[in-house]
C-alpha positions as protocol buffer text, in pm:
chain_id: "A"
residue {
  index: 1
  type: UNK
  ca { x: 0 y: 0 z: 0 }
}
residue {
  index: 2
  type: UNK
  ca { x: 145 y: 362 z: -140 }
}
residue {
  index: 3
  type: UNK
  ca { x: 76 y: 527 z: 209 }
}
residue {
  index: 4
  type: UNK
  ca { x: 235 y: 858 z: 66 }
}
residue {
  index: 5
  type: UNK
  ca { x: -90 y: 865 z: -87 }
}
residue {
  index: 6
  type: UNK
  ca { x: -299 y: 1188 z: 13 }
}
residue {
  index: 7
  type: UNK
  ca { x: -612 y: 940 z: 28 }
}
residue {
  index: 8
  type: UNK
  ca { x: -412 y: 722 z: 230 }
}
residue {
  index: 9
  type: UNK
  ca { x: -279 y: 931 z: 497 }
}
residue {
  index: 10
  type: UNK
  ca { x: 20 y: 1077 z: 303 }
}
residue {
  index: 11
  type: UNK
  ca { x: 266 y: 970 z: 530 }
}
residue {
  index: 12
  type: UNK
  ca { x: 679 y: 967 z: 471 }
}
residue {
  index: 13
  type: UNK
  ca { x: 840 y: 639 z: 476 }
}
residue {
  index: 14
  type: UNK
  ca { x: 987 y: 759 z: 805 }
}
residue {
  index: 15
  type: UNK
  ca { x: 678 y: 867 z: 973 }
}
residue {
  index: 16
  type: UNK
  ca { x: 554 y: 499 z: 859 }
}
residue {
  index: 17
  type: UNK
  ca { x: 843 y: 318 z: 946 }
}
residue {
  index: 18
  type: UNK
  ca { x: 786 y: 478 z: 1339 }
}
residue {
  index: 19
  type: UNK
  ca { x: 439 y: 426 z: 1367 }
}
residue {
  index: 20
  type: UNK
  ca { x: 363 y: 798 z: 1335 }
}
residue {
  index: 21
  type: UNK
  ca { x: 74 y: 777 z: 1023 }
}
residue {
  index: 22
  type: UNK
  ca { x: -300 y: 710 z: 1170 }
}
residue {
  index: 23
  type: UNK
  ca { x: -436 y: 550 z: 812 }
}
residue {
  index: 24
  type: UNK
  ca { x: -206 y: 286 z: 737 }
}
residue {
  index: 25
  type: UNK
  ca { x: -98 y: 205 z: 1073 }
}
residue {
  index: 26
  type: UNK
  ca { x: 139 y: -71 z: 1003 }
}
residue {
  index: 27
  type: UNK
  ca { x: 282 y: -371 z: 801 }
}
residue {
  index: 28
  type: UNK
  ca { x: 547 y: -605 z: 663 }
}
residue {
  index: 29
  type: UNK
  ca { x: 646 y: -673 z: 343 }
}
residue {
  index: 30
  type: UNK
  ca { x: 663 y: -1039 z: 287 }
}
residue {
  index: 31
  type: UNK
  ca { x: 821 y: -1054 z: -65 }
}
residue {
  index: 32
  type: UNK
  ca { x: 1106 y: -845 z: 56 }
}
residue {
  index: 33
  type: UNK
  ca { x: 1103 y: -928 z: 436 }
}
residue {
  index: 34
  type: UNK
  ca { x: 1126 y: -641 z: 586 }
}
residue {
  index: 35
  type: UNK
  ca { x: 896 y: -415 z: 785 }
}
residue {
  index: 36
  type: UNK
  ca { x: 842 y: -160 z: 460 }
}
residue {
  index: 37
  type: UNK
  ca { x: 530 y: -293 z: 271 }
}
residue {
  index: 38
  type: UNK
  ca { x: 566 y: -22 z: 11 }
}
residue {
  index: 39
  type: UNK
  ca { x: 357 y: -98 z: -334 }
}
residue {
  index: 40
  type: UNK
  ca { x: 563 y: -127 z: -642 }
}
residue {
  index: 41
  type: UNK
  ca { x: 241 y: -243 z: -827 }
}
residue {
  index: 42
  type: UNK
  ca { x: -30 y: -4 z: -774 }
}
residue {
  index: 43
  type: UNK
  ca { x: -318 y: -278 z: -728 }
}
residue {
  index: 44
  type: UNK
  ca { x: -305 y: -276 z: -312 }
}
residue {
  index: 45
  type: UNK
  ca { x: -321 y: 62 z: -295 }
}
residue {
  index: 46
  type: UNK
  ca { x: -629 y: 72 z: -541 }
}
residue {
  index: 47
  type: UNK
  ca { x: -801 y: -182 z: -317 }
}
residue {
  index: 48
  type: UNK
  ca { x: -722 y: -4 z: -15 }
}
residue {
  index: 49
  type: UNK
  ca { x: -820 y: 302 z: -64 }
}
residue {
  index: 50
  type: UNK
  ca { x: -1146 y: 201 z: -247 }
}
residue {
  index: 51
  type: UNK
  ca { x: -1212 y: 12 z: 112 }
}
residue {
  index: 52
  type: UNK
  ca { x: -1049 y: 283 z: 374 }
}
residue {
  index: 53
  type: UNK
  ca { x: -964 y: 648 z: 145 }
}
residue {
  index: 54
  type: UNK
  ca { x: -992 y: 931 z: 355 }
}
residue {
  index: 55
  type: UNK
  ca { x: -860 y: 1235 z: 134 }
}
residue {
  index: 56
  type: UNK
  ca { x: -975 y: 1411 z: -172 }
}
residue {
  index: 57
  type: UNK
  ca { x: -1189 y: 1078 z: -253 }
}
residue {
  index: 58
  type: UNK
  ca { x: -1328 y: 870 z: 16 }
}
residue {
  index: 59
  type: UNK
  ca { x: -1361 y: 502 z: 32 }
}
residue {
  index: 60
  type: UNK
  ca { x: -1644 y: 270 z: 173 }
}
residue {
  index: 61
  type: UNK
  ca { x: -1506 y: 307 z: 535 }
}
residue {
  index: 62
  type: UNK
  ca { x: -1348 y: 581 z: 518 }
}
residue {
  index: 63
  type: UNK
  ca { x: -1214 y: 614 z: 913 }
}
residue {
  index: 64
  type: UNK
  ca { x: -1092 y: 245 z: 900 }
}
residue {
  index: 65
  type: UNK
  ca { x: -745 y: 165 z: 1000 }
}
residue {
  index: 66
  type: UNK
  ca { x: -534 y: -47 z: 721 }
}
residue {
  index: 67
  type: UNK
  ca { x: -302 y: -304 z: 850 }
}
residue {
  index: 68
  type: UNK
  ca { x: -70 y: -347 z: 476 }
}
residue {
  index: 69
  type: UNK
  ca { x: 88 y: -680 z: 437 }
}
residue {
  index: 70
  type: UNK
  ca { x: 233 y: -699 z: 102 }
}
residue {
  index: 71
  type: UNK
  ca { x: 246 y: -1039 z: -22 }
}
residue {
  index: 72
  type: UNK
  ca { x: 311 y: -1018 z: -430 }
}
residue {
  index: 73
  type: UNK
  ca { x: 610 y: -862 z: -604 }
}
residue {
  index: 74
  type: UNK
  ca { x: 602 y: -520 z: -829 }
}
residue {
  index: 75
  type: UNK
  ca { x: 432 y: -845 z: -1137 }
}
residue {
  index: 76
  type: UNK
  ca { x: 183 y: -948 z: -913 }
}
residue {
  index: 77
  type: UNK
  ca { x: 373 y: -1307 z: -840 }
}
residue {
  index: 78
  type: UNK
  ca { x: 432 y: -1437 z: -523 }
}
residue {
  index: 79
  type: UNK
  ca { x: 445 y: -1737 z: -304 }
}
residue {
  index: 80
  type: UNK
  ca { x: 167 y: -1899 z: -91 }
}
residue {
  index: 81
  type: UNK
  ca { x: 342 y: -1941 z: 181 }
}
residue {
  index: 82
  type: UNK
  ca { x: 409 y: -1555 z: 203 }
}
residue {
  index: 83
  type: UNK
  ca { x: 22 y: -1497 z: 188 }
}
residue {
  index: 84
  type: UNK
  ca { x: -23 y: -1798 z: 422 }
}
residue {
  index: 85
  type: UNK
  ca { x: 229 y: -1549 z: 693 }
}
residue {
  index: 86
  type: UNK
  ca { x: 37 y: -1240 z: 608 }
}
residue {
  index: 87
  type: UNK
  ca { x: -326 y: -1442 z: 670 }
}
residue {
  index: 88
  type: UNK
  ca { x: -163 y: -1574 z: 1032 }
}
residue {
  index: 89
  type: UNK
  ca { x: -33 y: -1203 z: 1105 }
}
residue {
  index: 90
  type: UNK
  ca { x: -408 y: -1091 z: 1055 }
}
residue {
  index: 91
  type: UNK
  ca { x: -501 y: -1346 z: 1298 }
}
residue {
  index: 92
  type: UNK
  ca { x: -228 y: -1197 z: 1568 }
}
residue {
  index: 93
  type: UNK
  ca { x: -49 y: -904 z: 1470 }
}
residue {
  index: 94
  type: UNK
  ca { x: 146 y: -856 z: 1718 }
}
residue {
  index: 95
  type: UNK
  ca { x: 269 y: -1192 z: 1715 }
}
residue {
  index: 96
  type: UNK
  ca { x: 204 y: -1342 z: 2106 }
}
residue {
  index: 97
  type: UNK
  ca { x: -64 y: -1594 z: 2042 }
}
residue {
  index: 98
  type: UNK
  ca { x: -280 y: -1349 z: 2177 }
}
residue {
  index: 99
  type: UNK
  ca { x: -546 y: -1344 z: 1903 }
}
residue {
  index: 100
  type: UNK
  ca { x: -808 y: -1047 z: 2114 }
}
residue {
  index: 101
  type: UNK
  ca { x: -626 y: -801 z: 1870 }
}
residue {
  index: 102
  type: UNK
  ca { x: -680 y: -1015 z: 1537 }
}
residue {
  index: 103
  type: UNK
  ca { x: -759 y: -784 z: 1255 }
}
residue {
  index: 104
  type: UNK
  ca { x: -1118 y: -715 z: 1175 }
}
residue {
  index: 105
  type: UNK
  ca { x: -1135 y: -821 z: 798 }
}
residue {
  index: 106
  type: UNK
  ca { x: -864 y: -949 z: 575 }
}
residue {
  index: 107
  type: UNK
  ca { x: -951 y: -873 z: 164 }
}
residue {
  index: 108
  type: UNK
  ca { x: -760 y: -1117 z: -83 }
}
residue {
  index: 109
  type: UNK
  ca { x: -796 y: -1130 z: -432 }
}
residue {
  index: 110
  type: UNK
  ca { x: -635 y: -1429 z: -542 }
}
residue {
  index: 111
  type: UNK
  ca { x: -599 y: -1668 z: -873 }
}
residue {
  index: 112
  type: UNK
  ca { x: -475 y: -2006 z: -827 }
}
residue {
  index: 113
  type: UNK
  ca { x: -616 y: -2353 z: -769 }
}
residue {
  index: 114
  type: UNK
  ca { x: -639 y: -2538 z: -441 }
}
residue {
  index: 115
  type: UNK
  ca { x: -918 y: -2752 z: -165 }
}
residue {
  index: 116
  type: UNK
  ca { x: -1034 y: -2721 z: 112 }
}
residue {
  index: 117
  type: UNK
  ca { x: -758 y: -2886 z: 304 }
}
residue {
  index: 118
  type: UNK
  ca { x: -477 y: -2722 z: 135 }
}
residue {
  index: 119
  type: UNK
  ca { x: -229 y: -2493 z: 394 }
}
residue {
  index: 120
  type: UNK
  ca { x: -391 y: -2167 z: 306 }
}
residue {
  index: 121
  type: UNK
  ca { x: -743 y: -2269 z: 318 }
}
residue {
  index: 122
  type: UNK
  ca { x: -671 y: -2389 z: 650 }
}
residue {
  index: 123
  type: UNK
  ca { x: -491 y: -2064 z: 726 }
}
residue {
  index: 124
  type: UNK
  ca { x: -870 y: -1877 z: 585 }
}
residue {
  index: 125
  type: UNK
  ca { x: -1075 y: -2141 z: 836 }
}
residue {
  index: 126
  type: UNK
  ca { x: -813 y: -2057 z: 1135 }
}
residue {
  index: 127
  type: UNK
  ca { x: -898 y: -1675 z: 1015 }
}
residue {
  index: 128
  type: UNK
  ca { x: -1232 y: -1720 z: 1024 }
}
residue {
  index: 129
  type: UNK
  ca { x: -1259 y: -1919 z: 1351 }
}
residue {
  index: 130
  type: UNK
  ca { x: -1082 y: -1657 z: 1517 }
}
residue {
  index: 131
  type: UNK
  ca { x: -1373 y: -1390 z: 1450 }
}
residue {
  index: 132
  type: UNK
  ca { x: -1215 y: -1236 z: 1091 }
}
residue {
  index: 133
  type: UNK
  ca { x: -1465 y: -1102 z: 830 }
}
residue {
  index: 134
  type: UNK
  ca { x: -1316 y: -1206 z: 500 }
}
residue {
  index: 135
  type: UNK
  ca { x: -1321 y: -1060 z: 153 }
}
residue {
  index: 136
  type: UNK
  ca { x: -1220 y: -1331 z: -56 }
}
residue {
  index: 137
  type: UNK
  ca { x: -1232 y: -1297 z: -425 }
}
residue {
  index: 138
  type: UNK
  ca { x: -1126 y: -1657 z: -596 }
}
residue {
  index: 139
  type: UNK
  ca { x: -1068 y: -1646 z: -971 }
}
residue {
  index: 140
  type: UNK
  ca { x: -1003 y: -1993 z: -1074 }
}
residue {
  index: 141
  type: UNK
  ca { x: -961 y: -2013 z: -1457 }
}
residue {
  index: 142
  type: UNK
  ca { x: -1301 y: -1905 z: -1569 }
}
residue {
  index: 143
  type: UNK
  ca { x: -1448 y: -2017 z: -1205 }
}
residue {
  index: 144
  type: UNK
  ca { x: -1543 y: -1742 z: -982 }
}
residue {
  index: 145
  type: UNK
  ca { x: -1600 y: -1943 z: -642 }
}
residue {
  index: 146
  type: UNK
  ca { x: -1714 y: -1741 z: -327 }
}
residue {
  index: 147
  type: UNK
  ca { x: -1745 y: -1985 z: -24 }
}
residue {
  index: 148
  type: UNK
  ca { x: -1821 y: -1936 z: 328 }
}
């Protein structure tokens, strides 16, 4: 998420990087492991301010707080195992198996095949057990599968 965006808080990288910006509170970048989840793609920061913009445009819920785990590089490739970390930091972001401060709703918009007992559905069912709203969009080839 590009929060130097005006509709996004317009924080610095340093302001961001000290917990200073009151939009995008916080995040880590998965693909590049490090605690900077900076978009190099442009679609997260689309999707998040369509859900949470509060600037010149405003977005659905527009005094939400964004949590911005970047899990796909700058060509929208990544690994499931990094979005399998960011769904389990949504679940406890702070890390301490302490899940009363689990995220509120995790949005994913995903291609790919899989079932229902594969490592990141069970990630989604330990989301959802733990009291997550989730926005799951599913392209599978032609297949658009939303399943609750």
């Amino acid at each position: 998420v590009d929060y130097t965006h005006v509709d996004l808080g317009a924080c610095s990288q340093e302001q961001f990087l000290q917990g200073l910006c009151n939009k995008v509170k916080e995040g880590y970048d998965f693909v590049n492991t490090d605690n900077n989840p900076m978009d190099d793609n442009g679609h997260g920061t689309h999707v998040a301010a369509t859900a949470g913009g509060n600037g010149i445009l405003k977005g659905i819920a527009p005094d939400s707080v964004i949590y911005a785990y970047k899990v796909l590089n700058s060509g929208g490739s990544g690994y499931e195992s990094d979005i399998i970390s960011a769904i389990e930091r949504s679940v406890d972001p702070n890390q301490d198996k302490n899940y009363s401060d689990h995220l509120d709703i995790i949005s994913l918009s995903l291609g790919g095949s899989g079932s229902s007992d594969d490592p990141m559905s069970q990630a989604i069912d330990n989301a959802v057990n733990n009291e997550l709203s989730l926005l799951l969009l599913l392209e599978i080839l032609d297949l658009i599968t939303i399943q609750f």
